[in-house]
Amino acid sequence: MEKTLTVIVPTYNMERLLQRCLESLVINDKEMMTLLEVLVIIDGATDRSSDIAHEYETLHPETFRVIDKENGNYGSCINRGLEEAKGRYVKILDADDSFNTESLVKLIDTLNNTEADLVITNYCICSCDSENTERKAFQIPANVTLTAKDLAPLGPHMAMHAVTYKTENLRNIGYHQTEKISYTDQEWIFKPMTTVSTFIYVDTDLYQYTVGREGQTMDIKAMARNMYHNVIVMRNMVDTYNATSCSSDIFGYLRGRLECYMEYIYSLYLFHTQQMDVEPLICFDKELKQLCPPLYRHVGTLKAGKLPFVRLWRLFYYKNDHGINDFFRYRRYRLWCR
């Protein structure tokens, strides 16, 4: 039977949470279960992740398939999954997260009755050490076919947790996610959007995104070590933005998404420079002036409180000074509250 949806599960040393993740993909309706393909990509894990995944493959061979490979980081798992995917649509689920199973059934049912390039669903941000949950929904019409002009305003609000793409669209553009580094999920909600002509919003809370886990790539200690990975991703996105030939609506989405990401990375760097090596950002910023002057000018308008902190940083000749650093840090709350 043709698969409707492929779920790619990148997995590295996640034995503690992997069972929860995979169990959320087990649908009681056997016919619906056969429409689902789950590719668990074991990225050179050294714990019991592979054993756990193979247990699900044994129990549900019509749905689960385990691919053991050498470590290549997140992007390599996505690339391998796309090579192997048999579903008409494809979605990513990180191994420390889960789906709402009822919402998964609703998504598959929608996919069976559409030819849209993209399907958007809600997601919830769940704290691993408490019951606090923040729901992320979209203020757009649900269950109707929308066009690229409706996508453009969503750029600043999009996250990888929300998107399900038509698989052939990604293959047609030869989509390849950067390997050997972290934070490439930003690429997943960038270049593939250039293939979108139509999309549907399903108002259901599908993705359960877990935050606050020790060792998570979003942990500030991990980010301090690997912050330059974000600069590489940002540069790749600028290259895509410069090279893209698409409708003005999609171009508007890309611009909004890129501006939002750049604001996040610049502010994170400049408010934590005691912990992070700012040199990669300096090199990028100098290069950005030549690569894309409009984006360079936009970054210069970013403010902490009433102060254009990036423009001041440039005027100080990119000085990594703790006094300037603290001056910005006291005003950072204005950025986070936007």
CSV table of C-alpha atoms in Angstrom, one decimal:
chain,number,residue,atom,x,y,z
A,1,MET,CA,0.0,0.0,0.0
A,2,GLU,CA,1.2,3.5,-0.8
A,3,LYS,CA,2.4,5.4,2.2
A,4,THR,CA,0.7,8.8,2.9
A,5,LEU,CA,3.2,10.2,5.4
A,6,THR,CA,6.8,9.5,6.2
A,7,VAL,CA,8.0,10.6,9.6
A,8,ILE,CA,11.8,11.0,9.9
A,9,VAL,CA,13.1,10.5,13.5
A,10,PRO,CA,16.7,11.6,13.8
A,11,THR,CA,18.2,9.8,16.8
A,12,TYR,CA,21.4,10.2,18.8
A,13,ASN,CA,21.8,8.7,22.3
A,14,MET,CA,18.2,9.3,23.2
A,15,GLU,CA,17.3,6.0,24.9
A,16,ARG,CA,15.6,7.8,27.8
A,17,LEU,CA,13.0,9.5,25.7
A,18,LEU,CA,12.9,7.5,22.5
A,19,GLN,CA,10.2,5.0,23.6
A,20,ARG,CA,7.8,7.9,24.4
A,21,CYS,CA,8.5,9.4,20.9
A,22,LEU,CA,7.9,6.1,19.0
A,23,GLU,CA,4.9,5.1,21.1
A,24,SER,CA,3.2,8.4,20.0
A,25,LEU,CA,3.4,7.1,16.4
A,26,VAL,CA,1.5,3.9,17.1
A,27,ILE,CA,-2.0,4.3,15.8
A,28,ASN,CA,-4.7,1.9,17.0
A,29,ASP,CA,-6.5,1.9,13.6
A,30,LYS,CA,-4.5,-0.7,11.7
A,31,GLU,CA,-5.6,0.5,8.2
A,32,MET,CA,-4.5,4.1,9.1
A,33,MET,CA,-1.2,2.6,10.6
A,34,THR,CA,-0.4,1.1,7.2
A,35,LEU,CA,-0.5,4.6,5.6
A,36,LEU,CA,2.3,5.7,7.9
A,37,GLU,CA,6.0,5.2,7.5
A,38,VAL,CA,8.4,5.9,10.4
A,39,LEU,CA,12.1,6.0,9.6
A,40,VAL,CA,14.2,6.0,12.7
A,41,ILE,CA,17.7,7.2,11.7
A,42,ILE,CA,20.2,6.1,14.3
A,43,ASP,CA,23.0,8.6,14.0
A,44,GLY,CA,25.9,6.6,15.3
A,45,ALA,CA,24.3,6.3,18.8
A,46,THR,CA,26.3,4.6,21.5
A,47,ASP,CA,23.4,3.9,23.9
A,48,ARG,CA,20.4,1.6,23.5
A,49,SER,CA,18.6,3.8,21.0
A,50,SER,CA,19.0,1.3,18.2
A,51,ASP,CA,17.8,-1.6,20.3
A,52,ILE,CA,14.7,0.3,21.3
A,53,ALA,CA,13.9,1.3,17.7
A,54,HIS,CA,14.4,-2.2,16.4
A,55,GLU,CA,11.8,-3.4,19.0
A,56,TYR,CA,9.2,-1.2,17.3
A,57,GLU,CA,10.4,-2.4,13.9
A,58,THR,CA,9.7,-5.9,15.0
A,59,LEU,CA,6.3,-5.1,16.5
A,60,HIS,CA,5.2,-2.9,13.6
A,61,PRO,CA,7.2,-4.0,10.5
A,62,GLU,CA,4.6,-2.4,8.1
A,63,THR,CA,5.3,1.1,9.6
A,64,PHE,CA,8.7,1.3,11.4
A,65,ARG,CA,12.1,1.0,9.7
A,66,VAL,CA,15.4,1.5,11.4
A,67,ILE,CA,18.4,2.8,9.6
A,68,ASP,CA,21.7,2.6,11.5
A,69,LYS,CA,24.5,4.8,10.2
A,70,GLU,CA,27.6,6.6,11.2
A,71,ASN,CA,27.4,9.9,13.0
A,72,GLY,CA,26.9,12.9,10.7
A,73,ASN,CA,24.7,15.1,12.9
A,74,TYR,CA,21.1,16.2,12.4
A,75,GLY,CA,21.2,17.2,8.7
A,76,SER,CA,22.7,13.9,7.6
A,77,CYS,CA,19.7,12.1,9.2
A,78,ILE,CA,17.2,14.3,7.3
A,79,ASN,CA,19.1,13.7,4.0
A,80,ARG,CA,19.1,10.0,4.5
A,81,GLY,CA,15.5,10.0,5.5
A,82,LEU,CA,14.5,11.9,2.3
A,83,GLU,CA,16.5,9.3,0.2
A,84,GLU,CA,14.5,6.5,1.8
A,85,ALA,CA,11.1,8.1,2.2
A,86,LYS,CA,8.1,6.3,0.5
A,87,GLY,CA,5.4,8.7,1.8
A,88,ARG,CA,3.7,11.3,-0.4
A,89,TYR,CA,4.4,13.7,2.4
A,90,VAL,CA,7.2,14.0,4.9
A,91,LYS,CA,7.6,15.4,8.4
A,92,ILE,CA,10.4,15.4,11.0
A,93,LEU,CA,10.0,14.4,14.7
A,94,ASP,CA,13.0,14.8,17.0
A,95,ALA,CA,13.6,11.8,19.2
A,96,ASP,CA,13.2,13.8,22.4
A,97,ASP,CA,9.8,15.0,21.3
A,98,SER,CA,6.5,13.3,20.5
A,99,PHE,CA,3.2,13.7,18.6
A,100,ASN,CA,-0.3,13.8,19.9
A,101,THR,CA,-1.5,10.5,18.3
A,102,GLU,CA,-5.1,11.7,17.7
A,103,SER,CA,-3.8,14.7,15.9
A,104,LEU,CA,-1.5,12.5,13.8
A,105,VAL,CA,-4.6,10.5,12.6
A,106,LYS,CA,-6.2,13.8,11.8
A,107,LEU,CA,-3.1,14.9,9.8
A,108,ILE,CA,-3.0,11.7,7.8
A,109,ASP,CA,-6.7,11.9,7.0
A,110,THR,CA,-6.1,15.5,5.7
A,111,LEU,CA,-3.1,14.4,3.6
A,112,ASN,CA,-5.2,11.6,2.0
A,113,ASN,CA,-7.6,14.3,0.7
A,114,THR,CA,-5.3,17.0,-0.5
A,115,GLU,CA,-2.6,17.8,-3.1
A,116,ALA,CA,-1.3,20.9,-1.2
A,117,ASP,CA,2.4,21.4,-1.2
A,118,LEU,CA,2.5,22.1,2.5
A,119,VAL,CA,0.3,21.3,5.5
A,120,ILE,CA,0.7,23.4,8.7
A,121,THR,CA,-0.3,22.2,12.2
A,122,ASN,CA,0.0,23.6,15.7
A,123,TYR,CA,2.6,22.6,18.2
A,124,CYS,CA,3.0,22.8,21.9
A,125,ILE,CA,6.2,23.7,23.9
A,126,CYS,CA,6.4,21.5,26.9
A,127,SER,CA,8.7,21.8,29.8
A,128,CYS,CA,10.5,18.6,30.7
A,129,ASP,CA,10.6,19.4,34.5
A,130,SER,CA,7.0,20.8,34.9
A,131,GLU,CA,3.5,20.6,33.5
A,132,ASN,CA,3.8,24.0,31.8
A,133,THR,CA,2.7,23.9,28.2
A,134,GLU,CA,2.6,26.8,25.7
A,135,ARG,CA,0.4,26.3,22.6
A,136,LYS,CA,1.5,27.7,19.3
A,137,ALA,CA,-1.3,28.2,16.8
A,138,PHE,CA,-1.7,30.2,13.6
A,139,GLN,CA,-4.3,33.0,12.9
A,140,ILE,CA,-5.2,31.8,9.4
A,141,PRO,CA,-8.3,30.0,8.0
A,142,ALA,CA,-8.3,26.3,8.7
A,143,ASN,CA,-9.2,23.4,6.4
A,144,VAL,CA,-9.2,25.5,3.2
A,145,THR,CA,-6.6,25.7,0.5
A,146,LEU,CA,-4.5,28.8,0.8
A,147,THR,CA,-1.9,30.3,-1.5
A,148,ALA,CA,1.6,31.7,-1.2
A,149,LYS,CA,0.2,35.2,-0.4
A,150,ASP,CA,-1.2,33.8,2.8
A,151,LEU,CA,2.1,32.2,3.7
A,152,ALA,CA,4.2,35.4,3.4
A,153,PRO,CA,3.1,36.9,6.8
A,154,LEU,CA,3.9,33.7,8.6
A,155,GLY,CA,7.7,34.0,8.1
A,156,PRO,CA,8.6,35.3,11.6
A,157,HIS,CA,6.3,32.8,13.3
A,158,MET,CA,7.2,29.5,11.5
A,159,ALA,CA,9.0,26.6,13.2
A,160,MET,CA,10.0,23.2,11.9
A,161,HIS,CA,7.5,21.6,14.3
A,162,ALA,CA,4.6,23.0,12.3
A,163,VAL,CA,5.4,21.9,8.7
A,164,THR,CA,4.6,18.8,6.6
A,165,TYR,CA,5.9,18.9,3.0
A,166,LYS,CA,5.0,17.1,-0.2
A,167,THR,CA,8.0,14.8,-0.6
A,168,GLU,CA,8.4,15.2,-4.4
A,169,ASN,CA,8.7,19.0,-4.0
A,170,LEU,CA,11.9,18.5,-1.9
A,171,ARG,CA,13.3,16.0,-4.3
A,172,ASN,CA,12.6,18.2,-7.3
A,173,ILE,CA,14.8,21.0,-5.9
A,174,GLY,CA,17.5,18.5,-4.7
A,175,TYR,CA,17.0,19.6,-1.1
A,176,HIS,CA,20.1,18.9,1.0
A,177,GLN,CA,20.4,19.9,4.6
A,178,THR,CA,23.8,20.9,5.9
A,179,GLU,CA,25.6,18.1,7.7
A,180,LYS,CA,28.1,17.9,10.5
A,181,ILE,CA,26.6,20.8,12.4
A,182,SER,CA,23.6,21.6,14.7
A,183,TYR,CA,20.7,24.0,14.3
A,184,THR,CA,20.0,23.1,10.6
A,185,ASP,CA,16.3,22.8,11.4
A,186,GLN,CA,16.2,26.5,10.3
A,187,GLU,CA,17.0,25.3,6.8
A,188,TRP,CA,14.0,23.0,6.9
A,189,ILE,CA,11.6,25.9,7.1
A,190,PHE,CA,13.5,28.0,4.5
A,191,LYS,CA,14.5,26.6,1.1
A,192,PRO,CA,11.6,24.1,0.9
A,193,MET,CA,9.2,27.0,1.2
A,194,THR,CA,10.3,28.1,-2.3
A,195,THR,CA,8.3,25.1,-3.7
A,196,VAL,CA,5.0,26.0,-2.0
A,197,SER,CA,2.1,27.2,-4.2
A,198,THR,CA,-0.7,26.0,-2.0
A,199,PHE,CA,-1.0,25.0,1.6
A,200,ILE,CA,-3.6,24.0,4.2
A,201,TYR,CA,-3.7,24.8,7.9
A,202,VAL,CA,-5.1,22.1,10.2
A,203,ASP,CA,-6.0,23.5,13.6
A,204,THR,CA,-4.8,20.6,15.7
A,205,ASP,CA,-2.0,20.4,18.3
A,206,LEU,CA,0.3,17.7,16.8
A,207,TYR,CA,3.9,18.3,17.7
A,208,GLN,CA,4.9,18.2,21.4
A,209,TYR,CA,8.2,20.0,21.6
A,210,THR,CA,10.2,19.3,24.8
A,211,VAL,CA,12.4,22.1,26.3
A,212,GLY,CA,14.6,22.3,29.3
A,213,ARG,CA,16.4,19.0,28.9
A,214,GLU,CA,20.0,18.9,30.0
A,215,GLY,CA,22.3,18.5,27.0
A,216,GLN,CA,19.7,19.7,24.5
A,217,THR,CA,21.2,21.7,21.6
A,218,MET,CA,19.1,24.7,22.8
A,219,ASP,CA,20.7,24.6,26.3
A,220,ILE,CA,22.8,27.8,26.7
A,221,LYS,CA,26.0,25.8,27.4
A,222,ALA,CA,25.6,23.7,24.2
A,223,MET,CA,24.8,26.9,22.3
A,224,ALA,CA,27.9,28.6,23.7
A,225,ARG,CA,30.1,25.7,22.4
A,226,ASN,CA,28.5,25.6,19.0
A,227,MET,CA,27.2,29.1,18.3
A,228,TYR,CA,29.2,29.3,15.1
A,229,HIS,CA,27.0,26.6,13.7
A,230,ASN,CA,24.2,29.2,13.7
A,231,VAL,CA,26.4,31.5,11.7
A,232,ILE,CA,27.0,28.8,9.1
A,233,VAL,CA,23.2,28.2,8.9
A,234,MET,CA,22.6,31.9,8.7
A,235,ARG,CA,25.1,32.3,5.8
A,236,ASN,CA,23.5,29.4,4.0
A,237,MET,CA,20.1,31.0,4.3
A,238,VAL,CA,21.4,34.3,2.9
A,239,ASP,CA,22.9,32.4,0.0
A,240,THR,CA,19.5,30.8,-0.7
A,241,TYR,CA,17.8,34.2,-0.3
A,242,ASN,CA,20.1,35.8,-2.8
A,243,ALA,CA,19.9,32.9,-5.4
A,244,THR,CA,16.1,32.3,-5.2
A,245,SER,CA,13.9,33.0,-8.1
A,246,CYS,CA,10.3,32.8,-6.8
A,247,SER,CA,7.1,34.7,-6.4
A,248,SER,CA,7.1,38.0,-4.4
A,249,ASP,CA,4.9,36.3,-1.8
A,250,ILE,CA,7.4,33.5,-1.2
A,251,PHE,CA,10.2,36.0,-1.3
A,252,GLY,CA,8.3,38.0,1.4
A,253,TYR,CA,8.1,34.8,3.5
A,254,LEU,CA,11.9,34.2,3.2
A,255,ARG,CA,12.7,37.8,4.1
A,256,GLY,CA,10.5,37.7,7.2
A,257,ARG,CA,11.9,34.3,8.3
A,258,LEU,CA,15.5,35.4,7.7
A,259,GLU,CA,15.1,38.7,9.5
A,260,CYS,CA,13.6,37.0,12.5
A,261,TYR,CA,16.4,34.4,12.7
A,262,MET,CA,19.1,37.0,12.3
A,263,GLU,CA,17.6,39.1,15.1
A,264,TYR,CA,17.7,36.1,17.3
A,265,ILE,CA,21.3,35.2,16.5
A,266,TYR,CA,22.7,38.7,16.8
A,267,SER,CA,21.0,39.4,20.1
A,268,LEU,CA,22.0,36.0,21.5
A,269,TYR,CA,25.6,36.6,20.6
A,270,LEU,CA,25.8,40.2,21.8
A,271,PHE,CA,24.0,39.6,25.1
A,272,HIS,CA,26.2,36.5,26.0
A,273,THR,CA,29.6,37.4,24.6
A,274,GLN,CA,31.2,36.6,28.0
A,275,GLN,CA,30.3,33.0,27.1
A,276,MET,CA,30.5,33.0,23.3
A,277,ASP,CA,33.3,33.7,20.8
A,278,VAL,CA,31.9,36.6,18.8
A,279,GLU,CA,34.5,36.4,16.0
A,280,PRO,CA,32.3,34.2,13.7
A,281,LEU,CA,29.6,36.8,13.9
A,282,ILE,CA,32.0,39.7,13.2
A,283,CYS,CA,33.2,37.9,10.0
A,284,PHE,CA,29.6,37.2,8.9
A,285,ASP,CA,28.5,40.8,9.5
A,286,LYS,CA,31.4,42.2,7.4
A,287,GLU,CA,30.6,39.7,4.7
A,288,LEU,CA,26.8,40.5,4.9
A,289,LYS,CA,27.5,44.1,3.9
A,290,GLN,CA,28.7,42.8,0.5
A,291,LEU,CA,26.4,39.8,0.2
A,292,CYS,CA,23.1,41.5,0.8
A,293,PRO,CA,23.1,45.3,1.7
A,294,PRO,CA,19.3,45.4,2.5
A,295,LEU,CA,19.7,42.7,5.1
A,296,TYR,CA,22.8,44.4,6.5
A,297,ARG,CA,20.9,47.7,6.9
A,298,HIS,CA,17.9,45.9,8.5
A,299,VAL,CA,20.2,44.3,11.1
A,300,GLY,CA,21.5,47.8,11.9
A,301,THR,CA,18.0,48.9,12.9
A,302,LEU,CA,17.6,46.2,15.6
A,303,LYS,CA,17.0,47.7,19.0
A,304,ALA,CA,17.5,46.8,22.6
A,305,GLY,CA,15.1,49.2,24.3
A,306,LYS,CA,15.5,52.4,22.2
A,307,LEU,CA,19.1,51.7,21.3
A,308,PRO,CA,20.1,50.2,17.9
A,309,PHE,CA,22.5,47.8,19.5
A,310,VAL,CA,24.0,46.2,16.3
A,311,ARG,CA,24.7,49.7,14.8
A,312,LEU,CA,26.4,50.7,18.1
A,313,TRP,CA,28.4,47.4,18.0
A,314,ARG,CA,29.6,48.2,14.5
A,315,LEU,CA,30.5,51.8,15.5
A,316,PHE,CA,32.6,50.3,18.4
A,317,TYR,CA,34.4,48.3,15.7
A,318,TYR,CA,32.9,45.1,16.9
A,319,LYS,CA,34.7,45.5,20.3
A,320,ASN,CA,34.0,42.5,22.6
A,321,ASP,CA,34.0,44.6,25.8
A,322,HIS,CA,32.2,43.6,29.0
A,323,GLY,CA,31.1,47.1,29.7
A,324,ILE,CA,29.4,47.4,26.3
A,325,ASN,CA,28.2,43.8,26.8
A,326,ASP,CA,26.5,44.6,30.1
A,327,PHE,CA,25.0,47.8,28.6
A,328,PHE,CA,23.2,45.7,26.0
A,329,ARG,CA,22.3,42.9,28.4
A,330,TYR,CA,20.3,45.2,30.7
A,331,ARG,CA,18.1,46.1,27.7
A,332,ARG,CA,17.7,42.6,26.2
A,333,TYR,CA,14.3,42.0,27.8
A,334,ARG,CA,12.8,44.3,25.3
A,335,LEU,CA,13.9,41.9,22.5
A,336,TRP,CA,12.5,38.8,24.2
A,337,CYS,CA,9.2,40.5,24.8
A,338,ARG,CA,8.5,41.4,21.2
